[in-house]
Short mmCIF file of C-alpha atoms in Angstrom, two decimals:
data_model
loop_
_atom_site.label_atom_id
_atom_site.label_comp_id
_atom_site.label_asym_id
_atom_site.label_seq_id
_atom_site.Cartn_x
_atom_site.Cartn_y
_atom_site.Cartn_z
CA MET A 1 -28.52 -47.33 18.25
CA ALA A 2 -27.97 -44.10 16.31
CA GLU A 3 -31.09 -42.07 15.61
CA ASN A 4 -31.97 -39.39 13.10
CA GLU A 5 -33.87 -36.17 13.74
CA ASP A 6 -37.22 -37.99 13.61
CA GLY A 7 -36.14 -40.37 16.36
CA GLN A 8 -36.02 -43.40 14.05
CA GLU A 9 -33.21 -45.88 14.63
CA LYS A 10 -30.56 -46.07 11.94
CA THR A 11 -30.37 -49.84 11.65
CA GLU A 12 -29.68 -50.25 7.91
CA GLN A 13 -26.28 -50.24 6.26
CA PRO A 14 -25.63 -47.23 4.00
CA THR A 15 -26.44 -47.72 0.35
CA GLY A 16 -23.98 -47.19 -2.47
CA LYS A 17 -25.63 -43.88 -3.32
CA ARG A 18 -25.26 -42.69 0.27
CA LEU A 19 -21.57 -43.67 0.32
CA ASN A 20 -20.87 -41.96 -3.01
CA LYS A 21 -22.62 -38.79 -1.87
CA ALA A 22 -20.55 -38.75 1.32
CA ARG A 23 -17.34 -39.08 -0.70
CA GLU A 24 -18.40 -36.25 -3.00
CA GLN A 25 -18.86 -34.08 0.08
CA GLY A 26 -15.39 -34.99 1.36
CA ASN A 27 -16.77 -37.21 4.10
CA ILE A 28 -14.45 -40.21 4.02
CA PRO A 29 -12.85 -42.29 6.79
CA ARG A 30 -9.57 -40.85 8.00
CA SER A 31 -7.21 -41.89 10.78
CA ARG A 32 -4.85 -39.20 12.08
CA GLU A 33 -3.04 -41.85 14.10
CA LEU A 34 -2.31 -43.88 10.97
CA ALA A 35 -1.14 -40.78 9.10
CA THR A 36 1.14 -39.76 11.98
CA ALA A 37 2.55 -43.27 12.37
CA THR A 38 3.19 -43.60 8.63
CA VAL A 39 5.01 -40.29 8.26
CA PHE A 40 6.90 -40.68 11.54
CA GLY A 41 7.88 -44.28 10.76
CA ALA A 42 9.00 -43.42 7.23
CA GLY A 43 11.05 -40.51 8.57
CA ALA A 44 12.68 -42.64 11.27
CA ILE A 45 13.62 -45.42 8.86
CA SER A 46 14.86 -42.91 6.29
CA LEU A 47 17.04 -41.20 8.89
CA MET A 48 18.67 -44.52 9.79
CA ALA A 49 19.08 -45.61 6.18
CA LEU A 50 20.20 -42.24 4.79
CA GLY A 51 22.03 -41.16 7.94
CA PRO A 52 25.61 -41.28 6.54
CA SER A 53 24.76 -39.43 3.34
CA LEU A 54 22.65 -36.86 5.21
CA ALA A 55 25.45 -36.33 7.75
CA GLN A 56 27.98 -35.88 4.99
CA GLY A 57 25.75 -33.41 3.16
CA ALA A 58 25.03 -31.50 6.37
CA GLN A 59 28.72 -31.35 7.19
CA GLY A 60 29.52 -29.88 3.77
CA TRP A 61 26.69 -27.39 4.14
CA MET A 62 27.97 -26.26 7.54
CA ARG A 63 31.47 -25.74 6.16
CA GLY A 64 30.06 -23.50 3.49
CA ALA A 65 27.68 -21.73 5.88
CA PHE A 66 30.32 -20.90 8.45
CA GLN A 67 33.05 -20.01 5.98
CA PRO A 68 33.33 -16.21 6.06
CA ASP A 69 32.69 -14.29 2.89
CA LEU A 70 34.49 -10.97 3.30
CA THR A 71 32.87 -9.50 0.19
CA LEU A 72 29.54 -9.43 2.06
CA LEU A 73 31.01 -6.73 4.34
CA GLN A 74 31.59 -4.50 1.34
CA GLU A 75 28.25 -5.38 -0.33
CA PRO A 76 25.66 -5.80 2.47
CA GLU A 77 22.81 -5.79 -0.03
CA ARG A 78 23.90 -9.33 -1.02
CA LEU A 79 23.35 -10.65 2.50
CA LEU A 80 19.67 -11.51 1.99
CA GLY A 81 20.39 -13.39 -1.22
CA HIS A 82 23.25 -15.23 0.45
CA MET A 83 20.94 -16.41 3.25
CA GLY A 84 18.35 -17.57 0.72
CA LEU A 85 21.01 -19.51 -1.16
CA LEU A 86 22.14 -21.21 2.07
CA LEU A 87 18.54 -22.24 2.82
CA LEU A 88 18.14 -23.68 -0.67
CA LYS A 89 21.33 -25.72 -0.24
CA LEU A 90 20.09 -27.03 3.11
CA MET A 91 16.76 -27.99 1.52
CA TRP A 92 18.67 -29.81 -1.22
CA VAL A 93 20.55 -31.82 1.42
CA MET A 94 17.29 -32.71 3.19
CA LEU A 95 15.35 -33.32 -0.05
CA PRO A 96 15.49 -37.17 0.07
CA LEU A 97 14.11 -37.20 3.62
CA ILE A 98 11.41 -34.63 2.80
CA GLY A 99 10.41 -36.51 -0.36
CA ILE A 100 10.02 -39.82 1.47
CA CYS A 101 7.89 -38.21 4.18
CA LEU A 102 5.69 -36.53 1.56
CA LEU A 103 5.15 -39.84 -0.23
CA ALA A 104 4.36 -41.52 3.10
CA ALA A 105 1.68 -38.91 3.73
CA PHE A 106 -0.35 -40.41 0.86
CA VAL A 107 -0.21 -43.95 2.26
CA ALA A 108 -2.73 -43.45 5.08
CA PRO A 109 -5.49 -41.98 2.83
CA LEU A 110 -4.98 -44.79 0.32
CA VAL A 111 -5.30 -47.43 3.04
CA MET A 112 -8.38 -45.86 4.65
CA GLY A 113 -10.55 -44.93 1.71
CA GLY A 114 -8.49 -43.80 -1.25
CA LEU A 115 -7.52 -40.33 -2.37
CA ASN A 116 -10.48 -37.98 -2.64
CA PHE A 117 -10.20 -34.47 -4.07
CA THR A 118 -13.28 -32.29 -3.53
CA THR A 119 -13.95 -28.61 -2.96
CA GLN A 120 -17.19 -29.15 -1.04
CA SER A 121 -15.32 -29.82 2.20
CA LEU A 122 -13.76 -26.34 1.89
CA SER A 123 -17.12 -24.58 1.78
CA PRO A 124 -18.17 -22.85 5.03
CA ASN A 125 -20.25 -24.95 7.40
CA LEU A 126 -22.03 -23.00 10.14
CA ASN A 127 -22.55 -26.19 12.12
CA ARG A 128 -18.79 -26.51 12.62
CA MET A 129 -18.66 -22.99 14.08
CA ASN A 130 -21.59 -23.63 16.42
CA PRO A 131 -20.29 -23.71 20.03
CA LEU A 132 -23.07 -26.09 21.06
CA SER A 133 -22.04 -28.56 18.36
CA GLY A 134 -18.43 -28.27 19.56
CA LEU A 135 -19.44 -28.97 23.16
CA LYS A 136 -21.52 -31.92 22.00
CA ARG A 137 -18.51 -33.36 20.19
CA MET A 138 -16.26 -32.76 23.21
CA TRP A 139 -18.55 -34.46 25.70
CA GLY A 140 -20.15 -36.96 23.38
CA PRO A 141 -18.95 -40.38 22.16
CA GLU A 142 -16.37 -38.79 19.83
CA GLY A 143 -14.84 -36.84 22.71
CA LEU A 144 -14.60 -39.99 24.81
CA ALA A 145 -12.97 -41.82 21.91
CA GLU A 146 -10.39 -39.04 21.52
CA LEU A 147 -9.69 -39.16 25.27
CA ALA A 148 -9.18 -42.92 25.10
CA LYS A 149 -6.79 -42.50 22.17
CA SER A 150 -4.81 -39.86 24.04
CA LEU A 151 -4.44 -42.14 27.05
CA LEU A 152 -3.40 -45.04 24.81
CA ARG A 153 -0.92 -42.79 23.00
CA VAL A 154 0.72 -41.80 26.28
CA ALA A 155 0.74 -45.42 27.45
CA PHE A 156 2.20 -46.84 24.25
CA LEU A 157 4.82 -44.13 23.75
CA GLY A 158 5.76 -44.14 27.45
CA THR A 159 6.19 -47.90 27.44
CA ALA A 160 8.22 -47.93 24.21
CA ILE A 161 10.52 -45.08 25.29
CA GLY A 162 10.85 -46.45 28.82
CA LEU A 163 11.88 -49.89 27.60
CA THR A 164 14.37 -48.38 25.16
CA LEU A 165 15.92 -46.14 27.83
CA THR A 166 16.10 -48.99 30.31
CA GLY A 167 17.83 -51.24 27.80
CA GLY A 168 20.24 -48.47 26.73
CA LEU A 169 21.43 -47.16 30.08
CA ASP A 170 24.77 -48.92 29.74
CA VAL A 171 25.29 -47.24 26.37
CA LEU A 172 24.51 -43.81 27.79
CA GLN A 173 26.83 -44.38 30.74
CA VAL A 174 29.91 -45.02 28.59
CA MET A 175 29.36 -42.05 26.27
CA PRO A 176 31.21 -39.52 28.50
CA ASN A 177 34.34 -41.66 28.24
CA GLN A 178 34.25 -41.82 24.43
CA SER A 179 35.79 -39.47 21.92
CA LEU A 180 33.59 -36.79 20.39
CA GLU A 181 33.09 -38.57 17.07
CA THR A 182 32.45 -41.94 18.73
CA ALA A 183 30.06 -40.42 21.26
CA ALA A 184 28.18 -38.62 18.47
CA ALA A 185 27.82 -41.86 16.51
CA THR A 186 26.69 -43.71 19.65
CA GLY A 187 24.17 -40.97 20.47
CA LEU A 188 22.77 -40.94 16.96
CA HIS A 189 22.42 -44.71 16.97
CA PHE A 190 20.61 -44.59 20.29
CA ALA A 191 18.36 -41.77 19.04
CA GLY A 192 17.49 -43.95 16.05
CA ARG A 193 16.46 -46.76 18.40
CA LEU A 194 14.23 -44.33 20.28
CA LEU A 195 12.64 -43.17 17.03
CA LEU A 196 11.99 -46.73 15.87
CA ALA A 197 10.48 -47.70 19.24
CA SER A 198 8.23 -44.63 19.09
CA ALA A 199 7.21 -45.51 15.52
CA VAL A 200 6.26 -49.05 16.62
CA ALA A 201 4.14 -47.60 19.44
CA LEU A 202 2.40 -45.24 17.03
CA PHE A 203 1.71 -48.07 14.59
CA LEU A 204 0.14 -50.13 17.40
CA LEU A 205 -2.14 -47.21 18.17
CA ALA A 206 -2.93 -46.78 14.46
CA ALA A 207 -3.83 -50.49 14.23
CA ILE A 208 -6.55 -49.79 16.79
CA ASP A 209 -7.65 -46.41 15.48
CA ALA A 210 -7.92 -47.19 11.75
CA PRO A 211 -10.54 -49.98 12.07
CA TYR A 212 -12.41 -47.88 14.63
CA GLN A 213 -12.54 -44.88 12.28
CA LYS A 214 -13.90 -47.03 9.44
CA TRP A 215 -16.51 -48.56 11.74
CA ASN A 216 -17.50 -45.16 13.13
CA TRP A 217 -17.72 -43.65 9.63
CA THR A 218 -20.05 -46.44 8.51
CA ARG A 219 -22.08 -46.11 11.71
CA GLN A 220 -22.61 -42.39 11.14
CA LEU A 221 -23.80 -43.04 7.57
CA LYS A 222 -26.30 -45.74 8.57
CA MET A 223 -29.85 -45.13 7.40
CA THR A 224 -33.36 -45.67 8.65
CA ARG A 225 -35.76 -47.81 6.67
CA GLN A 226 -37.70 -44.69 5.74
CA GLU A 227 -34.54 -43.09 4.30
CA ILE A 228 -33.91 -46.20 2.20
CA ARG A 229 -37.48 -46.13 0.90
CA GLU A 230 -37.15 -42.45 0.01
CA GLU A 231 -33.87 -43.12 -1.78
CA MET A 232 -35.44 -45.95 -3.75
CA LYS A 233 -38.25 -43.61 -4.77
CA GLU A 234 -35.71 -41.06 -5.99
CA SER A 235 -33.73 -43.71 -7.87
CA GLU A 236 -36.64 -45.55 -9.43
CA GLY A 237 -38.99 -42.59 -9.68
CA ASN A 238 -42.05 -41.67 -7.66
CA PRO A 239 -44.78 -44.30 -8.29
CA GLN A 240 -47.40 -41.57 -8.67
CA VAL A 241 -45.32 -39.73 -11.25
CA LYS A 242 -44.53 -42.96 -13.09
CA GLY A 243 -48.23 -43.85 -13.11
CA LYS A 244 -49.09 -40.44 -14.52
CA ILE A 245 -46.46 -40.83 -17.24
CA ARG A 246 -47.80 -44.28 -18.16
CA GLN A 247 -51.31 -42.86 -18.29
CA MET A 248 -50.20 -40.06 -20.62
CA GLN A 249 -48.34 -42.55 -22.80
CA MET A 250 -51.43 -44.74 -23.05
CA GLN A 251 -53.58 -41.74 -23.93
CA LEU A 252 -51.10 -40.67 -26.62
CA SER A 253 -50.98 -44.20 -28.01
CA GLN A 254 -54.77 -44.44 -28.11
CA ARG A 255 -54.99 -41.06 -29.83
CA ARG A 256 -52.59 -42.21 -32.55
CA MET A 257 -54.50 -45.47 -32.82
CA MET A 258 -57.84 -43.67 -33.23
CA GLU A 259 -56.33 -41.43 -35.92
CA ALA A 260 -55.55 -44.59 -37.92
CA VAL A 261 -59.13 -45.94 -37.78
CA PRO A 262 -60.48 -43.77 -40.67
CA THR A 263 -57.70 -45.12 -42.92
CA ALA A 264 -58.57 -48.77 -42.23
CA ASP A 265 -60.18 -51.06 -44.79
CA VAL A 266 -62.32 -53.02 -42.35
CA ILE A 267 -63.24 -53.21 -38.68
CA VAL A 268 -63.66 -56.79 -37.45
CA VAL A 269 -65.94 -56.99 -34.37
CA ASN A 270 -67.38 -59.71 -32.17
CA PRO A 271 -69.87 -57.75 -32.31
CA THR A 272 -69.84 -55.59 -29.16
CA HIS A 273 -66.88 -56.31 -26.89
CA TYR A 274 -63.99 -56.53 -29.39
CA ALA A 275 -63.05 -54.36 -32.35
CA VAL A 276 -59.96 -54.69 -34.57
CA ALA A 277 -59.12 -52.35 -37.45
CA LEU A 278 -57.18 -53.77 -40.43
CA LYS A 279 -55.54 -52.05 -43.38
CA TYR A 280 -54.09 -53.61 -46.52
CA ASP A 281 -52.28 -52.08 -49.48
CA GLY A 282 -51.19 -54.71 -51.95
CA GLY A 283 -48.58 -52.41 -53.46
CA SER A 284 -46.66 -51.70 -50.26
CA MET A 285 -47.66 -54.41 -47.75
CA ARG A 286 -46.90 -58.11 -47.72
CA ALA A 287 -49.89 -58.77 -45.47
CA PRO A 288 -52.69 -56.80 -43.77
CA ARG A 289 -51.67 -54.76 -40.75
CA LEU A 290 -53.49 -54.22 -37.49
CA VAL A 291 -53.85 -50.46 -37.03
CA ALA A 292 -56.22 -50.33 -34.02
CA LYS A 293 -57.78 -52.66 -31.50
CA GLY A 294 -59.76 -52.43 -28.27
CA VAL A 295 -62.33 -53.93 -25.96
CA ASP A 296 -65.52 -52.56 -24.43
CA GLU A 297 -65.36 -48.73 -24.37
CA VAL A 298 -62.39 -48.52 -26.75
CA ALA A 299 -64.10 -50.98 -29.09
CA PHE A 300 -67.22 -48.80 -29.02
CA ARG A 301 -65.21 -45.72 -29.92
CA ILE A 302 -63.53 -47.59 -32.80
CA ARG A 303 -66.92 -48.66 -34.18
CA GLU A 304 -68.31 -45.15 -33.73
CA LEU A 305 -65.35 -43.61 -35.57
CA ALA A 306 -65.62 -46.22 -38.31
CA ASP A 307 -69.33 -45.42 -38.80
CA ARG A 308 -68.56 -41.72 -39.03
CA HIS A 309 -65.96 -42.30 -41.79
CA ARG A 310 -67.93 -45.08 -43.51
CA VAL A 311 -65.36 -47.82 -42.84
CA ALA A 312 -66.79 -51.31 -43.32
CA ILE A 313 -67.64 -53.16 -40.09
CA VAL A 314 -67.72 -56.95 -40.27
CA SER A 315 -68.92 -59.21 -37.48
CA ALA A 316 -66.68 -62.25 -37.11
CA PRO A 317 -66.41 -62.98 -33.35
CA PRO A 318 -63.75 -65.77 -33.33
CA LEU A 319 -61.57 -63.83 -35.78
CA ALA A 320 -61.97 -60.58 -33.85
CA ARG A 321 -60.94 -62.22 -30.58
CA ALA A 322 -57.99 -64.04 -32.20
CA LEU A 323 -56.75 -60.84 -33.87
CA TYR A 324 -57.04 -58.91 -30.58
CA ARG A 325 -55.06 -61.51 -28.62
CA GLU A 326 -52.39 -62.36 -31.16
CA GLY A 327 -52.01 -59.18 -33.23
CA ASP A 328 -49.70 -56.25 -32.41
CA LEU A 329 -50.42 -52.63 -33.27
CA GLY A 330 -48.67 -51.51 -36.43
CA LYS A 331 -47.55 -55.09 -37.22
CA GLU A 332 -48.69 -57.62 -39.80
CA ILE A 333 -51.36 -60.06 -38.71
CA PRO A 334 -50.31 -63.60 -37.66
CA VAL A 335 -49.70 -65.98 -40.56
CA ARG A 336 -52.30 -68.47 -39.36
CA LEU A 337 -55.04 -65.83 -39.77
CA TYR A 338 -54.16 -64.96 -43.37
CA ALA A 339 -56.94 -67.06 -44.90
CA ALA A 340 -59.68 -65.77 -42.59
CA VAL A 341 -58.65 -62.13 -43.06
CA ALA A 342 -58.39 -62.62 -46.83
CA GLN A 343 -61.98 -63.90 -46.79
CA VAL A 344 -63.12 -60.79 -44.87
CA LEU A 345 -61.22 -58.38 -47.14
CA SER A 346 -62.59 -60.08 -50.25
CA TYR A 347 -66.07 -59.61 -48.86
CA VAL A 348 -65.39 -55.90 -48.17
CA TYR A 349 -64.02 -55.31 -51.68
CA GLN A 350 -67.08 -57.05 -53.21
CA LEU A 351 -69.34 -54.97 -50.97
CA ARG A 352 -67.71 -51.75 -52.23
CA ALA A 353 -68.20 -52.88 -55.82
CA TRP A 354 -71.87 -53.66 -55.15
CA ARG A 355 -72.41 -50.22 -53.65
CA THR A 356 -70.95 -48.53 -56.73
CA GLY A 357 -73.06 -50.71 -59.03
CA ALA A 358 -70.11 -52.65 -60.44
CA THR A 359 -71.67 -55.96 -59.38
CA PRO A 360 -75.42 -56.65 -59.37
CA ALA A 361 -75.62 -59.16 -56.52
CA LEU A 362 -75.17 -58.34 -52.81
CA PRO A 363 -72.15 -60.36 -51.60
CA GLN A 364 -72.40 -62.75 -48.66
CA LEU A 365 -69.61 -63.21 -46.11
CA GLY A 366 -70.40 -66.74 -45.12
CA GLN A 367 -68.81 -68.62 -42.24
CA VAL A 368 -65.33 -67.32 -41.27
CA ALA A 369 -63.51 -70.42 -40.08
CA VAL A 370 -60.95 -69.60 -37.38
CA GLU A 371 -59.44 -71.90 -34.81
CA GLU A 372 -59.53 -69.42 -31.94
CA PHE A 373 -57.27 -71.39 -29.53
CA PRO A 374 -54.98 -73.58 -31.65
CA ASP A 375 -52.83 -74.58 -28.65
CA GLY A 376 -55.81 -75.41 -26.44
CA SER A 377 -54.88 -72.67 -23.96
CA GLY A 378 -58.39 -71.19 -23.69
CA ASN A 379 -61.99 -71.90 -24.40
CA GLY A 380 -63.46 -68.67 -25.60
CA GLY A 381 -63.72 -64.97 -24.93
CA ARG A 382 -66.38 -62.39 -24.33
CA ALA A 383 -69.52 -62.73 -26.32
#
């Protein structure tokens, strides 16, 4: 099993993030054997298919190249330009073959892992220039794999060329007795057979090397369980940091909630554990809104703040518990609690009027009827 620097076994398959990072760094599976076989095979087939036209073009180029130009003797400064023109004409003759080989060079990367353009692989890497790392690669598993490929290459090419030569001895033996043009055609045909046999041998080697390179690339990118856990922390966020953020969000929410308590019309309590602050403006609200709520310590702070700002506090335990469970901050109260809350607000408004002397009698709240668990899901709350 592969191990990392901490000695942990890399038993887990690489994650998508690890694979993408490797591609960004230019680390992608590549098979030199597949690239060589593709270019060589495309060149061999192109030579056989385009042979007549290439031969005709080469023959015309040679006639022009070897035809003397006497004006060059009088103007030697034109000699360099003449040579450049001849090279351009030769390149034009060979252009179809060169173009096919260039296109074939893109086939192997597409088959292995797709085209990948990155500048990170061009940046200097001191580890590549380290002699110890080079010796480790030479005598390590990668060096043994390269040695095995070299032996297979010699075996495959030797076998293919040997079989072709053995089967073509009779053709080679009659060539001395043929005319020059016939012998040239026979030799070219036999050379084409040699090229095709060599291409087949290279493709057999590539069929072994390409899967191995993909497997080895994945093996090198394997991860330990600790590395996967660290990556998940980076992707999802550190739990400690996320907890701190949630804590700050809760503190900010409570601060905003406490700022709304002095603007409330009434605080409904149960009387110690629950506290719910309600606000109602008939001109702008369809129904009362819940502006603050809390239990235990938060409920105590709400009551304390309400006392400081002289906000009415009404004890209605079932209503307080129902509002706390079913109400949402900043939202209108549930429809089923309209009647009970209207009774409480009416009592608060009458109490304000009594305090200002508008009404002579002290109002009484009476029993606030609330079905605390209408669906039968519970049987009470804190006292």
